[in-house]
PDB file of C-alpha atoms in Angstrom:
ATOM      1  CA  LYS A  44       0.000   0.000   0.000  1.00  0.00           C
ATOM      2  CA  ASN A  45       1.318   3.443  -0.932  1.00  0.00           C
ATOM      3  CA  GLN A  46       2.047   5.541   2.123  1.00  0.00           C
ATOM      4  CA  VAL A  47       3.579   8.892   2.989  1.00  0.00           C
ATOM      5  CA  GLU A  48       4.696   9.587   6.543  1.00  0.00           C
ATOM      6  CA  GLN A  49       5.783  12.969   7.793  1.00  0.00           C
ATOM      7  CA  SER A  50       7.631  13.982  10.903  1.00  0.00           C
ATOM      8  CA  PRO A  51       7.443  15.684  13.228  1.00  0.00           C
ATOM      9  CA  GLN A  52       3.672  16.050  13.525  1.00  0.00           C
ATOM     10  CA  SER A  53       4.150  19.540  14.903  1.00  0.00           C
ATOM     11  CA  LEU A  54       6.983  21.917  15.571  1.00  0.00           C
ATOM     12  CA  ILE A  55       7.434  25.267  17.314  1.00  0.00           C
ATOM     13  CA  ILE A  56      10.449  27.418  16.479  1.00  0.00           C
ATOM     14  CA  LEU A  57      11.571  30.979  17.114  1.00  0.00           C
ATOM     15  CA  GLU A  58      11.451  33.498  14.335  1.00  0.00           C
ATOM     16  CA  GLY A  59      14.731  33.619  12.448  1.00  0.00           C
ATOM     17  CA  LYS A  60      15.658  30.011  13.166  1.00  0.00           C
ATOM     18  CA  ASN A  61      15.963  27.253  10.583  1.00  0.00           C
ATOM     19  CA  CYS A  62      14.051  23.989  10.601  1.00  0.00           C
ATOM     20  CA  THR A  63      13.810  20.750   8.642  1.00  0.00           C
ATOM     21  CA  LEU A  64      10.713  18.689   8.019  1.00  0.00           C
ATOM     22  CA  GLN A  65      10.874  15.051   6.998  1.00  0.00           C
ATOM     23  CA  CYS A  66       8.897  12.909   4.580  1.00  0.00           C
ATOM     24  CA  ASN A  67       9.285   9.143   4.092  1.00  0.00           C
ATOM     25  CA  TYR A  68       7.328   7.357   1.414  1.00  0.00           C
ATOM     26  CA  THR A  69       6.671   3.869   0.145  1.00  0.00           C
ATOM     27  CA  VAL A  70       5.015   4.891  -3.138  1.00  0.00           C
ATOM     28  CA  SER A  71       6.270   2.804  -6.021  1.00  0.00           C
ATOM     29  CA  PRO A  72       7.211   3.144  -8.813  1.00  0.00           C
ATOM     30  CA  PHE A  73       8.063   6.703  -7.928  1.00  0.00           C
ATOM     31  CA  SER A  74       7.121   9.549 -10.272  1.00  0.00           C
ATOM     32  CA  ASN A  75       7.404  12.805  -8.375  1.00  0.00           C
ATOM     33  CA  LEU A  76       7.244  14.368  -4.934  1.00  0.00           C
ATOM     34  CA  ARG A  77       5.679  17.689  -4.081  1.00  0.00           C
ATOM     35  CA  TRP A  78       5.733  19.883  -1.027  1.00  0.00           C
ATOM     36  CA  TYR A  79       2.774  22.096  -0.285  1.00  0.00           C
ATOM     37  CA  LYS A  80       2.164  24.819   2.273  1.00  0.00           C
ATOM     38  CA  GLN A  81      -1.325  25.036   3.722  1.00  0.00           C
ATOM     39  CA  ASP A  82      -2.412  27.958   5.864  1.00  0.00           C
ATOM     40  CA  THR A  83      -5.173  27.135   8.335  1.00  0.00           C
ATOM     41  CA  GLY A  84      -8.497  26.843   6.540  1.00  0.00           C
ATOM     42  CA  ARG A  85      -7.003  27.628   3.128  1.00  0.00           C
ATOM     43  CA  GLY A  86      -6.111  25.576   0.073  1.00  0.00           C
ATOM     44  CA  PRO A  87      -2.617  24.044  -0.242  1.00  0.00           C
ATOM     45  CA  VAL A  88      -0.119  26.076  -2.260  1.00  0.00           C
ATOM     46  CA  SER A  89       2.712  24.434  -4.177  1.00  0.00           C
ATOM     47  CA  LEU A  90       6.283  24.967  -2.974  1.00  0.00           C
ATOM     48  CA  THR A  91       8.316  22.456  -4.990  1.00  0.00           C
ATOM     49  CA  ILE A  92       7.995  19.499  -7.330  1.00  0.00           C
ATOM     50  CA  MET A  93      10.840  16.995  -7.733  1.00  0.00           C
ATOM     51  CA  THR A  94      11.220  14.068 -10.092  1.00  0.00           C
ATOM     52  CA  PHE A  95      13.386  10.992  -9.665  1.00  0.00           C
ATOM     53  CA  SER A  96      16.491  12.633 -11.106  1.00  0.00           C
ATOM     54  CA  GLU A  97      16.394  15.744  -8.914  1.00  0.00           C
ATOM     55  CA  ASN A  98      17.963  15.805  -5.462  1.00  0.00           C
ATOM     56  CA  THR A  99      17.439  19.430  -4.533  1.00  0.00           C
ATOM     57  CA  LYS A 100      15.031  22.163  -5.451  1.00  0.00           C
ATOM     58  CA  SER A 101      14.700  25.607  -3.933  1.00  0.00           C
ATOM     59  CA  ASN A 102      11.928  28.145  -3.765  1.00  0.00           C
ATOM     60  CA  GLY A 103      13.142  31.225  -1.909  1.00  0.00           C
ATOM     61  CA  ARG A 104      13.808  30.254   1.698  1.00  0.00           C
ATOM     62  CA  TYR A 105      12.424  26.760   1.112  1.00  0.00           C
ATOM     63  CA  THR A 106      14.757  23.995  -0.034  1.00  0.00           C
ATOM     64  CA  ALA A 107      13.538  20.479  -0.687  1.00  0.00           C
ATOM     65  CA  THR A 108      15.806  17.476  -0.999  1.00  0.00           C
ATOM     66  CA  LEU A 109      15.044  14.033  -2.336  1.00  0.00           C
ATOM     67  CA  ASP A 110      16.827  10.731  -1.852  1.00  0.00           C
ATOM     68  CA  ALA A 111      15.052   8.293  -4.140  1.00  0.00           C
ATOM     69  CA  ASP A 112      17.192   5.384  -2.916  1.00  0.00           C
ATOM     70  CA  THR A 113      16.092   5.702   0.693  1.00  0.00           C
ATOM     71  CA  LYS A 114      12.690   7.122  -0.292  1.00  0.00           C
ATOM     72  CA  GLN A 115      13.103  10.180   1.860  1.00  0.00           C
ATOM     73  CA  SER A 116      12.594  13.864   1.325  1.00  0.00           C
ATOM     74  CA  SER A 117      13.126  16.864   3.520  1.00  0.00           C
ATOM     75  CA  LEU A 118      11.980  20.456   3.438  1.00  0.00           C
ATOM     76  CA  HIS A 119      14.380  22.957   4.946  1.00  0.00           C
ATOM     77  CA  ILE A 120      13.138  26.404   5.890  1.00  0.00           C
ATOM     78  CA  THR A 121      15.796  29.059   6.364  1.00  0.00           C
ATOM     79  CA  ALA A 122      15.481  32.160   8.537  1.00  0.00           C
ATOM     80  CA  SER A 123      11.886  31.430   9.451  1.00  0.00           C
ATOM     81  CA  GLN A 124       9.270  34.162   9.507  1.00  0.00           C
ATOM     82  CA  LEU A 125       5.946  34.387  11.328  1.00  0.00           C
ATOM     83  CA  SER A 126       4.213  33.906   7.968  1.00  0.00           C
ATOM     84  CA  ASP A 127       5.798  30.463   7.673  1.00  0.00           C
ATOM     85  CA  SER A 128       3.360  29.241  10.345  1.00  0.00           C
ATOM     86  CA  ALA A 129       1.298  26.672   8.474  1.00  0.00           C
ATOM     87  CA  SER A 130       1.005  22.971   7.728  1.00  0.00           C
ATOM     88  CA  TYR A 131       3.478  21.514   5.255  1.00  0.00           C
ATOM     89  CA  ILE A 132       2.266  18.574   3.259  1.00  0.00           C
ATOM     90  CA  CYS A 133       4.324  16.033   1.334  1.00  0.00           C
ATOM     91  CA  VAL A 134       2.574  14.509  -1.690  1.00  0.00           C
ATOM     92  CA  VAL A 135       3.894  11.624  -3.784  1.00  0.00           C
ATOM     93  CA  SER A 136       2.666  10.193  -7.060  1.00  0.00           C
ATOM     94  CA  ALA A 137       3.548   6.939  -8.762  1.00  0.00           C
ATOM     95  CA  ILE A 138       4.323   6.356 -12.431  1.00  0.00           C
ATOM     96  CA  GLY A 139       1.265   5.379 -14.391  1.00  0.00           C
ATOM     97  CA  THR A 140      -1.116   6.781 -11.814  1.00  0.00           C
ATOM     98  CA  ALA A 141      -0.877  10.467 -12.555  1.00  0.00           C
ATOM     99  CA  SER A 142      -4.394  10.903 -11.300  1.00  0.00           C
ATOM    100  CA  LYS A 143      -3.679   9.380  -7.888  1.00  0.00           C
ATOM    101  CA  LEU A 144      -1.672  11.215  -5.282  1.00  0.00           C
ATOM    102  CA  THR A 145      -0.705   9.963  -1.855  1.00  0.00           C
ATOM    103  CA  PHE A 146      -0.782  12.717   0.752  1.00  0.00           C
ATOM    104  CA  GLY A 147       1.039  12.849   4.041  1.00  0.00           C
ATOM    105  CA  THR A 148      -0.838  14.149   7.066  1.00  0.00           C
ATOM    106  CA  GLY A 149       1.419  17.172   7.247  1.00  0.00           C
ATOM    107  CA  THR A 150       3.707  18.859   9.759  1.00  0.00           C
ATOM    108  CA  ARG A 151       2.166  21.778  11.604  1.00  0.00           C
ATOM    109  CA  LEU A 152       4.789  24.498  12.020  1.00  0.00           C
ATOM    110  CA  GLN A 153       4.382  27.413  14.380  1.00  0.00           C
ATOM    111  CA  VAL A 154       6.891  30.259  14.280  1.00  0.00           C
ATOM    112  CA  THR A 155       6.885  32.458  17.370  1.00  0.00           C
ATOM    113  CA  LEU A 156       8.563  35.662  18.538  1.00  0.00           C
TER     114      LEU A 156
ATOM    115  CA  GLU B 137      -4.725  35.157 -12.418  1.00  0.00           C
ATOM    116  CA  ALA B 138      -4.819  31.368 -12.202  1.00  0.00           C
ATOM    117  CA  GLN B 139      -7.749  30.405 -10.025  1.00  0.00           C
ATOM    118  CA  VAL B 140      -9.794  27.493  -8.792  1.00  0.00           C
ATOM    119  CA  THR B 141     -13.026  28.828  -7.355  1.00  0.00           C
ATOM    120  CA  GLN B 142     -15.295  26.853  -5.067  1.00  0.00           C
ATOM    121  CA  ASN B 143     -18.743  27.734  -3.800  1.00  0.00           C
ATOM    122  CA  PRO B 144     -20.071  27.816  -1.193  1.00  0.00           C
ATOM    123  CA  ARG B 145     -17.119  28.344   1.106  1.00  0.00           C
ATOM    124  CA  TYR B 146     -19.167  27.548   4.181  1.00  0.00           C
ATOM    125  CA  LEU B 147     -22.378  25.563   4.470  1.00  0.00           C
ATOM    126  CA  ILE B 148     -24.411  24.000   7.239  1.00  0.00           C
ATOM    127  CA  THR B 149     -27.084  21.639   5.991  1.00  0.00           C
ATOM    128  CA  VAL B 150     -29.360  18.918   7.308  1.00  0.00           C
ATOM    129  CA  THR B 151     -29.131  15.185   6.743  1.00  0.00           C
ATOM    130  CA  GLY B 152     -30.684  14.119   3.468  1.00  0.00           C
ATOM    131  CA  LYS B 153     -30.937  17.516   1.826  1.00  0.00           C
ATOM    132  CA  LYS B 154     -29.223  17.367  -1.558  1.00  0.00           C
ATOM    133  CA  LEU B 155     -26.464  19.879  -2.120  1.00  0.00           C
ATOM    134  CA  THR B 156     -23.939  20.782  -4.778  1.00  0.00           C
ATOM    135  CA  VAL B 157     -20.525  22.322  -4.307  1.00  0.00           C
ATOM    136  CA  THR B 158     -19.385  24.042  -7.463  1.00  0.00           C
ATOM    137  CA  CYS B 159     -15.812  24.232  -8.734  1.00  0.00           C
ATOM    138  CA  SER B 160     -14.541  26.283 -11.630  1.00  0.00           C
ATOM    139  CA  GLN B 161     -11.021  26.806 -13.005  1.00  0.00           C
ATOM    140  CA  ASN B 162      -9.800  29.437 -15.468  1.00  0.00           C
ATOM    141  CA  MET B 163      -6.604  27.698 -16.655  1.00  0.00           C
ATOM    142  CA  ASN B 164      -8.066  25.398 -19.321  1.00  0.00           C
ATOM    143  CA  HIS B 165      -6.833  22.397 -17.337  1.00  0.00           C
ATOM    144  CA  GLU B 166      -7.853  18.934 -18.430  1.00  0.00           C
ATOM    145  CA  TYR B 167      -7.561  17.306 -15.041  1.00  0.00           C
ATOM    146  CA  MET B 168      -9.755  18.168 -12.055  1.00  0.00           C
ATOM    147  CA  SER B 169     -10.375  16.410  -8.779  1.00  0.00           C
ATOM    148  CA  TRP B 170     -12.119  16.627  -5.443  1.00  0.00           C
ATOM    149  CA  TYR B 171     -10.591  15.893  -2.038  1.00  0.00           C
ATOM    150  CA  ARG B 172     -11.795  15.886   1.499  1.00  0.00           C
ATOM    151  CA  GLN B 173      -9.615  16.751   4.465  1.00  0.00           C
ATOM    152  CA  ASP B 174     -10.379  15.481   7.950  1.00  0.00           C
ATOM    153  CA  PRO B 175      -8.415  16.007  11.182  1.00  0.00           C
ATOM    154  CA  GLY B 176      -5.439  13.654  11.464  1.00  0.00           C
ATOM    155  CA  LEU B 177      -5.839  12.376   7.922  1.00  0.00           C
ATOM    156  CA  GLY B 178      -4.153  13.419   4.706  1.00  0.00           C
ATOM    157  CA  LEU B 179      -6.246  14.735   1.856  1.00  0.00           C
ATOM    158  CA  ARG B 180      -8.249  11.887   0.353  1.00  0.00           C
ATOM    159  CA  GLN B 181      -9.403  11.871  -3.216  1.00  0.00           C
ATOM    160  CA  ILE B 182     -13.140  11.560  -3.798  1.00  0.00           C
ATOM    161  CA  TYR B 183     -13.446  11.716  -7.588  1.00  0.00           C
ATOM    162  CA  TYR B 184     -11.326  12.888 -10.459  1.00  0.00           C
ATOM    163  CA  SER B 185     -11.806  13.780 -14.105  1.00  0.00           C
ATOM    164  CA  MET B 186      -9.195  13.493 -16.841  1.00  0.00           C
ATOM    165  CA  ASN B 187     -11.261  15.569 -19.281  1.00  0.00           C
ATOM    166  CA  VAL B 188     -14.802  16.465 -20.310  1.00  0.00           C
ATOM    167  CA  GLU B 189     -17.210  13.555 -19.803  1.00  0.00           C
ATOM    168  CA  VAL B 190     -14.414  11.417 -18.282  1.00  0.00           C
ATOM    169  CA  THR B 191     -14.706  10.846 -14.543  1.00  0.00           C
ATOM    170  CA  ASP B 192     -13.568   8.123 -12.175  1.00  0.00           C
ATOM    171  CA  LYS B 193     -13.726   7.219  -8.505  1.00  0.00           C
ATOM    172  CA  GLY B 194     -10.996   8.129  -6.109  1.00  0.00           C
ATOM    173  CA  ASP B 195     -10.356   6.567  -2.729  1.00  0.00           C
ATOM    174  CA  VAL B 196     -13.527   7.653  -0.927  1.00  0.00           C
ATOM    175  CA  PRO B 197     -16.319   8.067  -3.516  1.00  0.00           C
ATOM    176  CA  GLU B 198     -19.239   6.681  -1.462  1.00  0.00           C
ATOM    177  CA  GLY B 199     -22.042   9.178  -1.073  1.00  0.00           C
ATOM    178  CA  TYR B 200     -20.757  11.554  -3.760  1.00  0.00           C
ATOM    179  CA  LYS B 201     -21.371  12.156  -7.437  1.00  0.00           C
ATOM    180  CA  VAL B 202     -19.645  14.382  -9.962  1.00  0.00           C
ATOM    181  CA  SER B 203     -20.124  15.539 -13.518  1.00  0.00           C
ATOM    182  CA  ARG B 204     -17.837  17.126 -16.114  1.00  0.00           C
ATOM    183  CA  LYS B 205     -19.962  18.621 -18.859  1.00  0.00           C
ATOM    184  CA  GLU B 206     -17.610  21.521 -19.485  1.00  0.00           C
ATOM    185  CA  LYS B 207     -13.871  21.713 -19.155  1.00  0.00           C
ATOM    186  CA  ARG B 208     -13.861  24.514 -16.613  1.00  0.00           C
ATOM    187  CA  ASN B 209     -16.489  23.132 -14.199  1.00  0.00           C
ATOM    188  CA  PHE B 210     -16.478  20.087 -11.958  1.00  0.00           C
ATOM    189  CA  PRO B 211     -19.323  20.133  -9.420  1.00  0.00           C
ATOM    190  CA  LEU B 212     -19.465  17.790  -6.423  1.00  0.00           C
ATOM    191  CA  ILE B 213     -22.929  16.502  -5.599  1.00  0.00           C
ATOM    192  CA  LEU B 214     -24.078  15.064  -2.295  1.00  0.00           C
ATOM    193  CA  GLU B 215     -27.424  13.457  -3.088  1.00  0.00           C
ATOM    194  CA  SER B 216     -28.298  12.632   0.524  1.00  0.00           C
ATOM    195  CA  PRO B 217     -25.710  14.117   2.872  1.00  0.00           C
ATOM    196  CA  SER B 218     -24.970  12.408   6.165  1.00  0.00           C
ATOM    197  CA  PRO B 219     -23.083  13.663   9.236  1.00  0.00           C
ATOM    198  CA  ASN B 220     -19.991  11.609   8.288  1.00  0.00           C
ATOM    199  CA  GLN B 221     -19.647  13.854   5.248  1.00  0.00           C
ATOM    200  CA  THR B 222     -18.942  16.814   7.487  1.00  0.00           C
ATOM    201  CA  SER B 223     -15.513  17.840   6.267  1.00  0.00           C
ATOM    202  CA  LEU B 224     -13.367  20.406   4.493  1.00  0.00           C
ATOM    203  CA  TYR B 225     -13.529  19.884   0.735  1.00  0.00           C
ATOM    204  CA  PHE B 226     -10.998  20.967  -1.858  1.00  0.00           C
ATOM    205  CA  CYS B 227     -11.249  21.093  -5.609  1.00  0.00           C
ATOM    206  CA  ALA B 228      -8.016  20.951  -7.599  1.00  0.00           C
ATOM    207  CA  SER B 229      -6.914  21.187 -11.203  1.00  0.00           C
ATOM    208  CA  ARG B 230      -3.789  20.769 -13.330  1.00  0.00           C
ATOM    209  CA  THR B 231      -2.816  20.103 -16.922  1.00  0.00           C
ATOM    210  CA  SER B 232      -2.805  16.527 -18.160  1.00  0.00           C
ATOM    211  CA  LEU B 233       0.973  16.318 -17.630  1.00  0.00           C
ATOM    212  CA  GLY B 234       1.502  14.500 -14.361  1.00  0.00           C
ATOM    213  CA  GLY B 235       4.443  16.550 -13.155  1.00  0.00           C
ATOM    214  CA  ASN B 236       2.797  19.924 -13.320  1.00  0.00           C
ATOM    215  CA  THR B 237       1.656  22.099 -10.452  1.00  0.00           C
ATOM    216  CA  ILE B 238      -1.689  21.254  -8.931  1.00  0.00           C
ATOM    217  CA  TYR B 239      -3.808  24.250  -8.089  1.00  0.00           C
ATOM    218  CA  PHE B 240      -6.220  23.967  -5.177  1.00  0.00           C
ATOM    219  CA  GLY B 241      -9.323  25.947  -4.433  1.00  0.00           C
ATOM    220  CA  GLU B 242      -9.772  27.745  -1.126  1.00  0.00           C
ATOM    221  CA  GLY B 243     -11.875  24.970   0.345  1.00  0.00           C
ATOM    222  CA  SER B 244     -15.510  24.469   1.287  1.00  0.00           C
ATOM    223  CA  TRP B 245     -16.386  23.831   4.905  1.00  0.00           C
ATOM    224  CA  LEU B 246     -19.405  21.570   5.003  1.00  0.00           C
ATOM    225  CA  THR B 247     -21.303  20.637   8.160  1.00  0.00           C
ATOM    226  CA  VAL B 248     -24.141  18.109   8.013  1.00  0.00           C
ATOM    227  CA  VAL B 249     -26.373  18.023  11.090  1.00  0.00           C
TER     228      VAL B 249
END
């Protein structure tokens, strides 16, 4: 069964600090992995998309990494801001099933003063 | 501006009273889908559509119907809502290429009493 597990479930950090969120998946055969940011009560917004051949992709202060061998991805947030407070969702799709995505349950990040 | 628009955003209804949640996208995307999001669970796909008049069940289709008569619209129909359909619903769209960005609507909060 295809699964995506994220850790930690929640995280509190001080403004200006860095943090790393983890995503482990068992989706096979792997097609691509996406990271989304979801503000409370709003729709998810895309941060990055990575295919099998990509190990790193950045979007401003967000940097995603992918290790397709160990089936792990991480999202690193640099110099966090209060506006980074949100849930971060890892989403994986398999080859041949472009219509089916497997979603993680997300990491809830709170950035405080 | 690329948009996926859902209506209504908030709705409280009674058990058994048919309702429709509309979804419209302005990006000429072939692929559209509906998800529900419940506490502690990742987004789960209800139905998807690869193009006009082409729809298929997702992971949790029971109690829902959809139609795709026009490319831009993909309404979600609850013929006889029940309390277990109380949830946050998201419509999403993308091009037919599997690796492209998925755009989500702002969500529809539905409560069935």
